[in-house]
Amino acid sequence: MTSARRQTQVRLEPEVLAAGKDAAAARGLDFNRYIERLIIEDTTGARAAGMSAAQSFIDHHGAFLDDLEQQLDAPFDQPQQGAAA
């Protein structure tokens, strides 16, 4: 069985390549699969749909999330007794 995959070559700045490889590794993907997913997400509208959903979530629940963050940070805003300055 032969693969329908095609090989291509791209030229990237070293820092762009390193960032891409780091991003792929963080997602548990090899670099080729990461690039493939980026292209698929971009050309199918999946990325735009995900970003739209995320923005909608923030628009509807942003105040709650901000309040929750403040509550979670509050204990750390006060200097702890006995803590070195």
PDB file of N, CA, C and O in Angstrom:
ATOM      1  N   MET A   1       0.847  -1.173   0.000  1.00  0.00           N
ATOM      2  CA  MET A   1       0.000   0.000   0.000  1.00  0.00           C
ATOM      3  C   MET A   1       0.894   1.238   0.000  1.00  0.00           C
ATOM      4  O   MET A   1       1.802   1.364   0.798  1.00  0.00           O
ATOM      5  N   THR A   2       0.627   2.147  -0.899  1.00  0.00           N
ATOM      6  CA  THR A   2       1.422   3.359  -0.970  1.00  0.00           C
ATOM      7  C   THR A   2       0.682   4.503  -0.312  1.00  0.00           C
ATOM      8  O   THR A   2      -0.545   4.532  -0.283  1.00  0.00           O
ATOM      9  N   SER A   3       1.444   5.429   0.197  1.00  0.00           N
ATOM     10  CA  SER A   3       0.866   6.588   0.872  1.00  0.00           C
ATOM     11  C   SER A   3       0.528   7.665  -0.142  1.00  0.00           C
ATOM     12  O   SER A   3       1.261   7.891  -1.098  1.00  0.00           O
ATOM     13  N   ALA A   4      -0.587   8.327   0.084  1.00  0.00           N
ATOM     14  CA  ALA A   4      -0.979   9.434  -0.778  1.00  0.00           C
ATOM     15  C   ALA A   4      -0.298  10.727  -0.338  1.00  0.00           C
ATOM     16  O   ALA A   4      -0.475  11.756  -0.965  1.00  0.00           O
ATOM     17  N   ARG A   5       0.480  10.654   0.702  1.00  0.00           N
ATOM     18  CA  ARG A   5       1.151  11.846   1.214  1.00  0.00           C
ATOM     19  C   ARG A   5       2.223  12.314   0.240  1.00  0.00           C
ATOM     20  O   ARG A   5       2.856  11.522  -0.432  1.00  0.00           O
ATOM     21  N   ARG A   6       2.401  13.606   0.192  1.00  0.00           N
ATOM     22  CA  ARG A   6       3.431  14.221  -0.639  1.00  0.00           C
ATOM     23  C   ARG A   6       4.400  14.960   0.266  1.00  0.00           C
ATOM     24  O   ARG A   6       4.012  15.521   1.282  1.00  0.00           O
ATOM     25  N   GLN A   7       5.629  14.966  -0.143  1.00  0.00           N
ATOM     26  CA  GLN A   7       6.655  15.680   0.606  1.00  0.00           C
ATOM     27  C   GLN A   7       6.869  17.040  -0.017  1.00  0.00           C
ATOM     28  O   GLN A   7       6.840  17.199  -1.234  1.00  0.00           O
ATOM     29  N   THR A   8       7.069  18.034   0.837  1.00  0.00           N
ATOM     30  CA  THR A   8       7.363  19.378   0.358  1.00  0.00           C
ATOM     31  C   THR A   8       8.451  19.976   1.233  1.00  0.00           C
ATOM     32  O   THR A   8       8.775  19.435   2.293  1.00  0.00           O
ATOM     33  N   GLN A   9       8.996  21.045   0.797  1.00  0.00           N
ATOM     34  CA  GLN A   9      10.053  21.703   1.549  1.00  0.00           C
ATOM     35  C   GLN A   9       9.634  23.140   1.836  1.00  0.00           C
ATOM     36  O   GLN A   9       9.077  23.816   0.967  1.00  0.00           O
ATOM     37  N   VAL A  10       9.869  23.582   3.039  1.00  0.00           N
ATOM     38  CA  VAL A  10       9.622  24.973   3.404  1.00  0.00           C
ATOM     39  C   VAL A  10      10.891  25.529   4.043  1.00  0.00           C
ATOM     40  O   VAL A  10      11.680  24.797   4.623  1.00  0.00           O
ATOM     41  N   ARG A  11      11.042  26.816   3.945  1.00  0.00           N
ATOM     42  CA  ARG A  11      12.183  27.482   4.572  1.00  0.00           C
ATOM     43  C   ARG A  11      11.636  28.381   5.673  1.00  0.00           C
ATOM     44  O   ARG A  11      10.759  29.200   5.438  1.00  0.00           O
ATOM     45  N   LEU A  12      12.152  28.175   6.858  1.00  0.00           N
ATOM     46  CA  LEU A  12      11.715  28.938   8.023  1.00  0.00           C
ATOM     47  C   LEU A  12      12.910  29.561   8.704  1.00  0.00           C
ATOM     48  O   LEU A  12      14.012  28.992   8.697  1.00  0.00           O
ATOM     49  N   GLU A  13      12.669  30.698   9.316  1.00  0.00           N
ATOM     50  CA  GLU A  13      13.705  31.294  10.156  1.00  0.00           C
ATOM     51  C   GLU A  13      13.960  30.332  11.322  1.00  0.00           C
ATOM     52  O   GLU A  13      13.025  29.661  11.795  1.00  0.00           O
ATOM     53  N   PRO A  14      15.193  30.248  11.798  1.00  0.00           N
ATOM     54  CA  PRO A  14      15.513  29.301  12.873  1.00  0.00           C
ATOM     55  C   PRO A  14      14.620  29.445  14.106  1.00  0.00           C
ATOM     56  O   PRO A  14      14.181  28.441  14.680  1.00  0.00           O
ATOM     57  N   GLU A  15      14.289  30.685  14.493  1.00  0.00           N
ATOM     58  CA  GLU A  15      13.464  30.871  15.687  1.00  0.00           C
ATOM     59  C   GLU A  15      12.015  30.434  15.441  1.00  0.00           C
ATOM     60  O   GLU A  15      11.343  29.950  16.347  1.00  0.00           O
ATOM     61  N   VAL A  16      11.541  30.572  14.200  1.00  0.00           N
ATOM     62  CA  VAL A  16      10.188  30.116  13.859  1.00  0.00           C
ATOM     63  C   VAL A  16      10.143  28.591  13.888  1.00  0.00           C
ATOM     64  O   VAL A  16       9.203  27.992  14.428  1.00  0.00           O
ATOM     65  N   LEU A  17      11.148  27.954  13.327  1.00  0.00           N
ATOM     66  CA  LEU A  17      11.227  26.493  13.342  1.00  0.00           C
ATOM     67  C   LEU A  17      11.284  25.973  14.778  1.00  0.00           C
ATOM     68  O   LEU A  17      10.561  25.037  15.140  1.00  0.00           O
ATOM     69  N   ALA A  18      12.114  26.584  15.604  1.00  0.00           N
ATOM     70  CA  ALA A  18      12.234  26.157  17.006  1.00  0.00           C
ATOM     71  C   ALA A  18      10.900  26.323  17.738  1.00  0.00           C
ATOM     72  O   ALA A  18      10.477  25.428  18.478  1.00  0.00           O
ATOM     73  N   ALA A  19      10.227  27.452  17.513  1.00  0.00           N
ATOM     74  CA  ALA A  19       8.932  27.675  18.164  1.00  0.00           C
ATOM     75  C   ALA A  19       7.918  26.646  17.705  1.00  0.00           C
ATOM     76  O   ALA A  19       7.128  26.134  18.510  1.00  0.00           O
ATOM     77  N   GLY A  20       7.915  26.323  16.424  1.00  0.00           N
ATOM     78  CA  GLY A  20       6.999  25.312  15.897  1.00  0.00           C
ATOM     79  C   GLY A  20       7.271  23.942  16.483  1.00  0.00           C
ATOM     80  O   GLY A  20       6.345  23.210  16.845  1.00  0.00           O
ATOM     81  N   LYS A  21       8.520  23.573  16.588  1.00  0.00           N
ATOM     82  CA  LYS A  21       8.871  22.273  17.172  1.00  0.00           C
ATOM     83  C   LYS A  21       8.494  22.222  18.651  1.00  0.00           C
ATOM     84  O   LYS A  21       8.009  21.194  19.136  1.00  0.00           O
ATOM     85  N   ASP A  22       8.695  23.317  19.362  1.00  0.00           N
ATOM     86  CA  ASP A  22       8.297  23.377  20.774  1.00  0.00           C
ATOM     87  C   ASP A  22       6.781  23.241  20.917  1.00  0.00           C
ATOM     88  O   ASP A  22       6.290  22.538  21.792  1.00  0.00           O
ATOM     89  N   ALA A  23       6.041  23.943  20.053  1.00  0.00           N
ATOM     90  CA  ALA A  23       4.577  23.879  20.103  1.00  0.00           C
ATOM     91  C   ALA A  23       4.087  22.476  19.776  1.00  0.00           C
ATOM     92  O   ALA A  23       3.157  21.964  20.408  1.00  0.00           O
ATOM     93  N   ALA A  24       4.707  21.840  18.799  1.00  0.00           N
ATOM     94  CA  ALA A  24       4.334  20.467  18.442  1.00  0.00           C
ATOM     95  C   ALA A  24       4.590  19.523  19.616  1.00  0.00           C
ATOM     96  O   ALA A  24       3.726  18.714  19.972  1.00  0.00           O
ATOM     97  N   ALA A  25       5.752  19.643  20.220  1.00  0.00           N
ATOM     98  CA  ALA A  25       6.096  18.782  21.353  1.00  0.00           C
ATOM     99  C   ALA A  25       5.138  18.996  22.519  1.00  0.00           C
ATOM    100  O   ALA A  25       4.729  18.037  23.181  1.00  0.00           O
ATOM    101  N   ALA A  26       4.758  20.244  22.766  1.00  0.00           N
ATOM    102  CA  ALA A  26       3.833  20.545  23.864  1.00  0.00           C
ATOM    103  C   ALA A  26       2.471  19.886  23.636  1.00  0.00           C
ATOM    104  O   ALA A  26       1.754  19.607  24.597  1.00  0.00           O
ATOM    105  N   ARG A  27       2.130  19.642  22.381  1.00  0.00           N
ATOM    106  CA  ARG A  27       0.858  19.002  22.053  1.00  0.00           C
ATOM    107  C   ARG A  27       1.004  17.503  21.827  1.00  0.00           C
ATOM    108  O   ARG A  27       0.049  16.822  21.461  1.00  0.00           O
ATOM    109  N   GLY A  28       2.220  16.997  21.999  1.00  0.00           N
ATOM    110  CA  GLY A  28       2.460  15.565  21.820  1.00  0.00           C
ATOM    111  C   GLY A  28       2.426  15.136  20.360  1.00  0.00           C
ATOM    112  O   GLY A  28       2.109  13.991  20.055  1.00  0.00           O
ATOM    113  N   LEU A  29       2.771  16.048  19.462  1.00  0.00           N
ATOM    114  CA  LEU A  29       2.752  15.758  18.030  1.00  0.00           C
ATOM    115  C   LEU A  29       4.151  15.872  17.462  1.00  0.00           C
ATOM    116  O   LEU A  29       4.965  16.639  17.956  1.00  0.00           O
ATOM    117  N   ASP A  30       4.402  15.118  16.383  1.00  0.00           N
ATOM    118  CA  ASP A  30       5.649  15.391  15.682  1.00  0.00           C
ATOM    119  C   ASP A  30       5.429  16.644  14.842  1.00  0.00           C
ATOM    120  O   ASP A  30       4.301  17.074  14.607  1.00  0.00           O
ATOM    121  N   PHE A  31       6.514  17.249  14.404  1.00  0.00           N
ATOM    122  CA  PHE A  31       6.430  18.536  13.717  1.00  0.00           C
ATOM    123  C   PHE A  31       5.573  18.453  12.459  1.00  0.00           C
ATOM    124  O   PHE A  31       4.757  19.333  12.183  1.00  0.00           O
ATOM    125  N   ASN A  32       5.733  17.393  11.672  1.00  0.00           N
ATOM    126  CA  ASN A  32       4.953  17.257  10.439  1.00  0.00           C
ATOM    127  C   ASN A  32       3.458  17.210  10.726  1.00  0.00           C
ATOM    128  O   ASN A  32       2.663  17.859  10.049  1.00  0.00           O
ATOM    129  N   ARG A  33       3.061  16.426  11.717  1.00  0.00           N
ATOM    130  CA  ARG A  33       1.638  16.317  12.061  1.00  0.00           C
ATOM    131  C   ARG A  33       1.111  17.660  12.576  1.00  0.00           C
ATOM    132  O   ARG A  33      -0.020  18.049  12.288  1.00  0.00           O
ATOM    133  N   TYR A  34       1.925  18.366  13.333  1.00  0.00           N
ATOM    134  CA  TYR A  34       1.542  19.686  13.839  1.00  0.00           C
ATOM    135  C   TYR A  34       1.253  20.648  12.685  1.00  0.00           C
ATOM    136  O   TYR A  34       0.218  21.312  12.663  1.00  0.00           O
ATOM    137  N   ILE A  35       2.150  20.707  11.710  1.00  0.00           N
ATOM    138  CA  ILE A  35       1.964  21.582  10.552  1.00  0.00           C
ATOM    139  C   ILE A  35       0.722  21.155   9.772  1.00  0.00           C
ATOM    140  O   ILE A  35      -0.086  21.997   9.354  1.00  0.00           O
ATOM    141  N   GLU A  36       0.542  19.865   9.601  1.00  0.00           N
ATOM    142  CA  GLU A  36      -0.633  19.350   8.893  1.00  0.00           C
ATOM    143  C   GLU A  36      -1.923  19.800   9.586  1.00  0.00           C
ATOM    144  O   GLU A  36      -2.864  20.269   8.940  1.00  0.00           O
ATOM    145  N   ARG A  37      -1.955  19.682  10.914  1.00  0.00           N
ATOM    146  CA  ARG A  37      -3.146  20.105  11.665  1.00  0.00           C
ATOM    147  C   ARG A  37      -3.379  21.598  11.546  1.00  0.00           C
ATOM    148  O   ARG A  37      -4.526  22.039  11.410  1.00  0.00           O
ATOM    149  N   LEU A  38      -2.330  22.403  11.600  1.00  0.00           N
ATOM    150  CA  LEU A  38      -2.487  23.849  11.446  1.00  0.00           C
ATOM    151  C   LEU A  38      -3.122  24.188  10.095  1.00  0.00           C
ATOM    152  O   LEU A  38      -4.031  25.017  10.019  1.00  0.00           O
ATOM    153  N   ILE A  39      -2.645  23.536   9.056  1.00  0.00           N
ATOM    154  CA  ILE A  39      -3.177  23.806   7.716  1.00  0.00           C
ATOM    155  C   ILE A  39      -4.632  23.370   7.621  1.00  0.00           C
ATOM    156  O   ILE A  39      -5.480  24.110   7.110  1.00  0.00           O
ATOM    157  N   ILE A  40      -4.945  22.183   8.126  1.00  0.00           N
ATOM    158  CA  ILE A  40      -6.326  21.693   8.091  1.00  0.00           C
ATOM    159  C   ILE A  40      -7.242  22.617   8.878  1.00  0.00           C
ATOM    160  O   ILE A  40      -8.318  22.996   8.401  1.00  0.00           O
ATOM    161  N   GLU A  41      -6.830  22.985  10.083  1.00  0.00           N
ATOM    162  CA  GLU A  41      -7.662  23.869  10.914  1.00  0.00           C
ATOM    163  C   GLU A  41      -7.877  25.215  10.239  1.00  0.00           C
ATOM    164  O   GLU A  41      -8.972  25.782  10.288  1.00  0.00           O
ATOM    165  N   ASP A  42      -6.845  25.729   9.585  1.00  0.00           N
ATOM    166  CA  ASP A  42      -6.945  27.035   8.950  1.00  0.00           C
ATOM    167  C   ASP A  42      -7.820  26.986   7.699  1.00  0.00           C
ATOM    168  O   ASP A  42      -8.613  27.898   7.453  1.00  0.00           O
ATOM    169  N   THR A  43      -7.699  25.929   6.915  1.00  0.00           N
ATOM    170  CA  THR A  43      -8.419  25.871   5.643  1.00  0.00           C
ATOM    171  C   THR A  43      -9.841  25.338   5.768  1.00  0.00           C
ATOM    172  O   THR A  43     -10.637  25.523   4.848  1.00  0.00           O
ATOM    173  N   THR A  44     -10.187  24.706   6.870  1.00  0.00           N
ATOM    174  CA  THR A  44     -11.555  24.193   7.041  1.00  0.00           C
ATOM    175  C   THR A  44     -12.419  25.120   7.878  1.00  0.00           C
ATOM    176  O   THR A  44     -13.613  24.897   8.017  1.00  0.00           O
ATOM    177  N   GLY A  45     -11.827  26.131   8.456  1.00  0.00           N
ATOM    178  CA  GLY A  45     -12.576  27.037   9.312  1.00  0.00           C
ATOM    179  C   GLY A  45     -12.644  26.573  10.755  1.00  0.00           C
ATOM    180  O   GLY A  45     -13.234  27.239  11.595  1.00  0.00           O
ATOM    181  N   ALA A  46     -12.035  25.441  11.070  1.00  0.00           N
ATOM    182  CA  ALA A  46     -12.073  24.917  12.437  1.00  0.00           C
ATOM    183  C   ALA A  46     -11.400  25.867  13.418  1.00  0.00           C
ATOM    184  O   ALA A  46     -11.881  26.075  14.525  1.00  0.00           O
ATOM    185  N   ARG A  47     -10.301  26.450  13.016  1.00  0.00           N
ATOM    186  CA  ARG A  47      -9.586  27.377  13.903  1.00  0.00           C
ATOM    187  C   ARG A  47     -10.454  28.606  14.177  1.00  0.00           C
ATOM    188  O   ARG A  47     -10.587  29.047  15.315  1.00  0.00           O
ATOM    189  N   ALA A  48     -11.060  29.147  13.132  1.00  0.00           N
ATOM    190  CA  ALA A  48     -11.918  30.324  13.313  1.00  0.00           C
ATOM    191  C   ALA A  48     -13.111  29.989  14.201  1.00  0.00           C
ATOM    192  O   ALA A  48     -13.498  30.788  15.060  1.00  0.00           O
ATOM    193  N   ALA A  49     -13.688  28.813  14.011  1.00  0.00           N
ATOM    194  CA  ALA A  49     -14.829  28.412  14.837  1.00  0.00           C
ATOM    195  C   ALA A  49     -14.413  28.268  16.293  1.00  0.00           C
ATOM    196  O   ALA A  49     -15.137  28.693  17.199  1.00  0.00           O
ATOM    197  N   GLY A  50     -13.237  27.699  16.539  1.00  0.00           N
ATOM    198  CA  GLY A  50     -12.743  27.557  17.907  1.00  0.00           C
ATOM    199  C   GLY A  50     -12.472  28.897  18.557  1.00  0.00           C
ATOM    200  O   GLY A  50     -12.804  29.118  19.724  1.00  0.00           O
ATOM    201  N   MET A  51     -11.875  29.811  17.795  1.00  0.00           N
ATOM    202  CA  MET A  51     -11.596  31.138  18.337  1.00  0.00           C
ATOM    203  C   MET A  51     -12.897  31.889  18.611  1.00  0.00           C
ATOM    204  O   MET A  51     -13.015  32.589  19.620  1.00  0.00           O
ATOM    205  N   SER A  52     -13.879  31.726  17.750  1.00  0.00           N
ATOM    206  CA  SER A  52     -15.173  32.369  17.946  1.00  0.00           C
ATOM    207  C   SER A  52     -15.857  31.825  19.201  1.00  0.00           C
ATOM    208  O   SER A  52     -16.423  32.584  19.991  1.00  0.00           O
ATOM    209  N   ALA A  53     -15.793  30.511  19.384  1.00  0.00           N
ATOM    210  CA  ALA A  53     -16.393  29.899  20.573  1.00  0.00           C
ATOM    211  C   ALA A  53     -15.690  30.386  21.836  1.00  0.00           C
ATOM    212  O   ALA A  53     -16.341  30.672  22.847  1.00  0.00           O
ATOM    213  N   ALA A  54     -14.366  30.488  21.792  1.00  0.00           N
ATOM    214  CA  ALA A  54     -13.617  30.969  22.953  1.00  0.00           C
ATOM    215  C   ALA A  54     -13.982  32.418  23.273  1.00  0.00           C
ATOM    216  O   ALA A  54     -14.179  32.769  24.442  1.00  0.00           O
ATOM    217  N   GLN A  55     -14.105  33.240  22.246  1.00  0.00           N
ATOM    218  CA  GLN A  55     -14.475  34.640  22.471  1.00  0.00           C
ATOM    219  C   GLN A  55     -15.883  34.746  23.037  1.00  0.00           C
ATOM    220  O   GLN A  55     -16.141  35.547  23.931  1.00  0.00           O
ATOM    221  N   SER A  56     -16.780  33.929  22.548  1.00  0.00           N
ATOM    222  CA  SER A  56     -18.152  33.925  23.056  1.00  0.00           C
ATOM    223  C   SER A  56     -18.173  33.526  24.533  1.00  0.00           C
ATOM    224  O   SER A  56     -18.880  34.126  25.345  1.00  0.00           O
ATOM    225  N   PHE A  57     -17.376  32.531  24.892  1.00  0.00           N
ATOM    226  CA  PHE A  57     -17.284  32.086  26.289  1.00  0.00           C
ATOM    227  C   PHE A  57     -16.779  33.229  27.170  1.00  0.00           C
ATOM    228  O   PHE A  57     -17.337  33.498  28.235  1.00  0.00           O
ATOM    229  N   ILE A  58     -15.731  33.909  26.708  1.00  0.00           N
ATOM    230  CA  ILE A  58     -15.179  35.036  27.462  1.00  0.00           C
ATOM    231  C   ILE A  58     -16.206  36.155  27.580  1.00  0.00           C
ATOM    232  O   ILE A  58     -16.378  36.745  28.656  1.00  0.00           O
ATOM    233  N   ASP A  59     -16.909  36.438  26.480  1.00  0.00           N
ATOM    234  CA  ASP A  59     -17.920  37.492  26.505  1.00  0.00           C
ATOM    235  C   ASP A  59     -19.020  37.194  27.519  1.00  0.00           C
ATOM    236  O   ASP A  59     -19.495  38.091  28.212  1.00  0.00           O
ATOM    237  N   HIS A  60     -19.422  35.943  27.612  1.00  0.00           N
ATOM    238  CA  HIS A  60     -20.526  35.564  28.499  1.00  0.00           C
ATOM    239  C   HIS A  60     -20.091  35.310  29.940  1.00  0.00           C
ATOM    240  O   HIS A  60     -20.870  35.496  30.863  1.00  0.00           O
ATOM    241  N   HIS A  61     -18.864  34.843  30.125  1.00  0.00           N
ATOM    242  CA  HIS A  61     -18.432  34.420  31.464  1.00  0.00           C
ATOM    243  C   HIS A  61     -17.182  35.140  31.959  1.00  0.00           C
ATOM    244  O   HIS A  61     -16.634  34.779  33.005  1.00  0.00           O
ATOM    245  N   GLY A  62     -16.733  36.153  31.225  1.00  0.00           N
ATOM    246  CA  GLY A  62     -15.497  36.853  31.582  1.00  0.00           C
ATOM    247  C   GLY A  62     -15.528  37.477  32.959  1.00  0.00           C
ATOM    248  O   GLY A  62     -14.560  37.375  33.716  1.00  0.00           O
ATOM    249  N   ALA A  63     -16.654  38.107  33.323  1.00  0.00           N
ATOM    250  CA  ALA A  63     -16.742  38.746  34.639  1.00  0.00           C
ATOM    251  C   ALA A  63     -16.640  37.700  35.745  1.00  0.00           C
ATOM    252  O   ALA A  63     -15.952  37.921  36.754  1.00  0.00           O
ATOM    253  N   PHE A  64     -17.296  36.566  35.559  1.00  0.00           N
ATOM    254  CA  PHE A  64     -17.217  35.487  36.551  1.00  0.00           C
ATOM    255  C   PHE A  64     -15.779  34.995  36.678  1.00  0.00           C
ATOM    256  O   PHE A  64     -15.272  34.797  37.795  1.00  0.00           O
ATOM    257  N   LEU A  65     -15.099  34.805  35.558  1.00  0.00           N
ATOM    258  CA  LEU A  65     -13.715  34.330  35.592  1.00  0.00           C
ATOM    259  C   LEU A  65     -12.789  35.343  36.251  1.00  0.00           C
ATOM    260  O   LEU A  65     -11.890  34.966  37.014  1.00  0.00           O
ATOM    261  N   ASP A  66     -13.002  36.630  35.968  1.00  0.00           N
ATOM    262  CA  ASP A  66     -12.199  37.672  36.615  1.00  0.00           C
ATOM    263  C   ASP A  66     -12.400  37.659  38.120  1.00  0.00           C
ATOM    264  O   ASP A  66     -11.439  37.757  38.896  1.00  0.00           O
ATOM    265  N   ASP A  67     -13.656  37.533  38.552  1.00  0.00           N
ATOM    266  CA  ASP A  67     -13.975  37.496  39.977  1.00  0.00           C
ATOM    267  C   ASP A  67     -13.347  36.268  40.631  1.00  0.00           C
ATOM    268  O   ASP A  67     -12.766  36.360  41.717  1.00  0.00           O
ATOM    269  N   LEU A  68     -13.449  35.133  39.975  1.00  0.00           N
ATOM    270  CA  LEU A  68     -12.864  33.901  40.507  1.00  0.00           C
ATOM    271  C   LEU A  68     -11.352  34.037  40.637  1.00  0.00           C
ATOM    272  O   LEU A  68     -10.764  33.646  41.647  1.00  0.00           O
ATOM    273  N   GLU A  69     -10.727  34.619  39.641  1.00  0.00           N
ATOM    274  CA  GLU A  69      -9.277  34.819  39.693  1.00  0.00           C
ATOM    275  C   GLU A  69      -8.892  35.702  40.878  1.00  0.00           C
ATOM    276  O   GLU A  69      -7.929  35.425  41.593  1.00  0.00           O
ATOM    277  N   GLN A  70      -9.649  36.770  41.103  1.00  0.00           N
ATOM    278  CA  GLN A  70      -9.369  37.656  42.234  1.00  0.00           C
ATOM    279  C   GLN A  70      -9.536  36.912  43.555  1.00  0.00           C
ATOM    280  O   GLN A  70      -8.741  37.084  44.477  1.00  0.00           O
ATOM    281  N   GLN A  71     -10.567  36.086  43.664  1.00  0.00           N
ATOM    282  CA  GLN A  71     -10.778  35.319  44.892  1.00  0.00           C
ATOM    283  C   GLN A  71      -9.638  34.333  45.131  1.00  0.00           C
ATOM    284  O   GLN A  71      -9.194  34.151  46.266  1.00  0.00           O
ATOM    285  N   LEU A  72      -9.180  33.701  44.074  1.00  0.00           N
ATOM    286  CA  LEU A  72      -8.094  32.733  44.218  1.00  0.00           C
ATOM    287  C   LEU A  72      -6.766  33.410  44.539  1.00  0.00           C
ATOM    288  O   LEU A  72      -5.921  32.842  45.234  1.00  0.00           O
ATOM    289  N   ASP A  73      -6.580  34.639  44.046  1.00  0.00           N
ATOM    290  CA  ASP A  73      -5.342  35.371  44.305  1.00  0.00           C
ATOM    291  C   ASP A  73      -5.343  36.077  45.658  1.00  0.00           C
ATOM    292  O   ASP A  73      -4.282  36.391  46.192  1.00  0.00           O
ATOM    293  N   ALA A  74      -6.523  36.333  46.228  1.00  0.00           N
ATOM    294  CA  ALA A  74      -6.647  37.127  47.457  1.00  0.00           C
ATOM    295  C   ALA A  74      -5.757  36.625  48.597  1.00  0.00           C
ATOM    296  O   ALA A  74      -5.095  37.433  49.250  1.00  0.00           O
ATOM    297  N   PRO A  75      -5.710  35.311  48.859  1.00  0.00           N
ATOM    298  CA  PRO A  75      -4.855  34.874  49.979  1.00  0.00           C
ATOM    299  C   PRO A  75      -3.375  35.201  49.781  1.00  0.00           C
ATOM    300  O   PRO A  75      -2.634  35.327  50.748  1.00  0.00           O
ATOM    301  N   PHE A  76      -2.969  35.374  48.551  1.00  0.00           N
ATOM    302  CA  PHE A  76      -1.557  35.645  48.268  1.00  0.00           C
ATOM    303  C   PHE A  76      -1.261  37.134  48.207  1.00  0.00           C
ATOM    304  O   PHE A  76      -0.112  37.544  48.125  1.00  0.00           O
ATOM    305  N   ASP A  77      -2.307  37.958  48.219  1.00  0.00           N
ATOM    306  CA  ASP A  77      -2.119  39.401  48.189  1.00  0.00           C
ATOM    307  C   ASP A  77      -1.684  39.936  49.555  1.00  0.00           C
ATOM    308  O   ASP A  77      -1.060  40.989  49.640  1.00  0.00           O
ATOM    309  N   GLN A  78      -2.026  39.243  50.627  1.00  0.00           N
ATOM    310  CA  GLN A  78      -1.690  39.667  51.982  1.00  0.00           C
ATOM    311  C   GLN A  78      -0.350  39.052  52.391  1.00  0.00           C
ATOM    312  O   GLN A  78      -0.148  37.861  52.204  1.00  0.00           O
ATOM    313  N   PRO A  79       0.542  39.835  52.968  1.00  0.00           N
ATOM    314  CA  PRO A  79       1.799  39.254  53.449  1.00  0.00           C
ATOM    315  C   PRO A  79       1.492  38.239  54.565  1.00  0.00           C
ATOM    316  O   PRO A  79       0.614  38.449  55.395  1.00  0.00           O
ATOM    317  N   GLN A  80       2.168  37.130  54.497  1.00  0.00           N
ATOM    318  CA  GLN A  80       1.970  36.073  55.480  1.00  0.00           C
ATOM    319  C   GLN A  80       2.761  36.401  56.753  1.00  0.00           C
ATOM    320  O   GLN A  80       3.904  36.831  56.682  1.00  0.00           O
ATOM    321  N   GLN A  81       2.129  36.194  57.916  1.00  0.00           N
ATOM    322  CA  GLN A  81       2.833  36.424  59.181  1.00  0.00           C
ATOM    323  C   GLN A  81       4.001  35.454  59.282  1.00  0.00           C
ATOM    324  O   GLN A  81       3.871  34.274  58.954  1.00  0.00           O
ATOM    325  N   GLY A  82       5.095  35.970  59.708  1.00  0.00           N
ATOM    326  CA  GLY A  82       6.275  35.146  59.892  1.00  0.00           C
ATOM    327  C   GLY A  82       7.066  34.939  58.614  1.00  0.00           C
ATOM    328  O   GLY A  82       8.100  34.305  58.626  1.00  0.00           O
ATOM    329  N   ALA A  83       6.564  35.434  57.508  1.00  0.00           N
ATOM    330  CA  ALA A  83       7.276  35.266  56.249  1.00  0.00           C
ATOM    331  C   ALA A  83       8.398  36.295  56.167  1.00  0.00           C
ATOM    332  O   ALA A  83       8.244  37.430  56.606  1.00  0.00           O
ATOM    333  N   ALA A  84       9.509  35.872  55.632  1.00  0.00           N
ATOM    334  CA  ALA A  84      10.636  36.791  55.467  1.00  0.00           C
ATOM    335  C   ALA A  84      10.283  37.845  54.448  1.00  0.00           C
ATOM    336  O   ALA A  84       9.648  37.573  53.445  1.00  0.00           O
ATOM    337  N   ALA A  85      10.693  39.058  54.707  1.00  0.00           N
ATOM    338  CA  ALA A  85      10.384  40.161  53.777  1.00  0.00           C
ATOM    339  C   ALA A  85      11.352  40.188  52.640  1.00  0.00           C
ATOM    340  O   ALA A  85      12.419  39.749  52.674  1.00  0.00           O
TER     341      ALA A  85
END
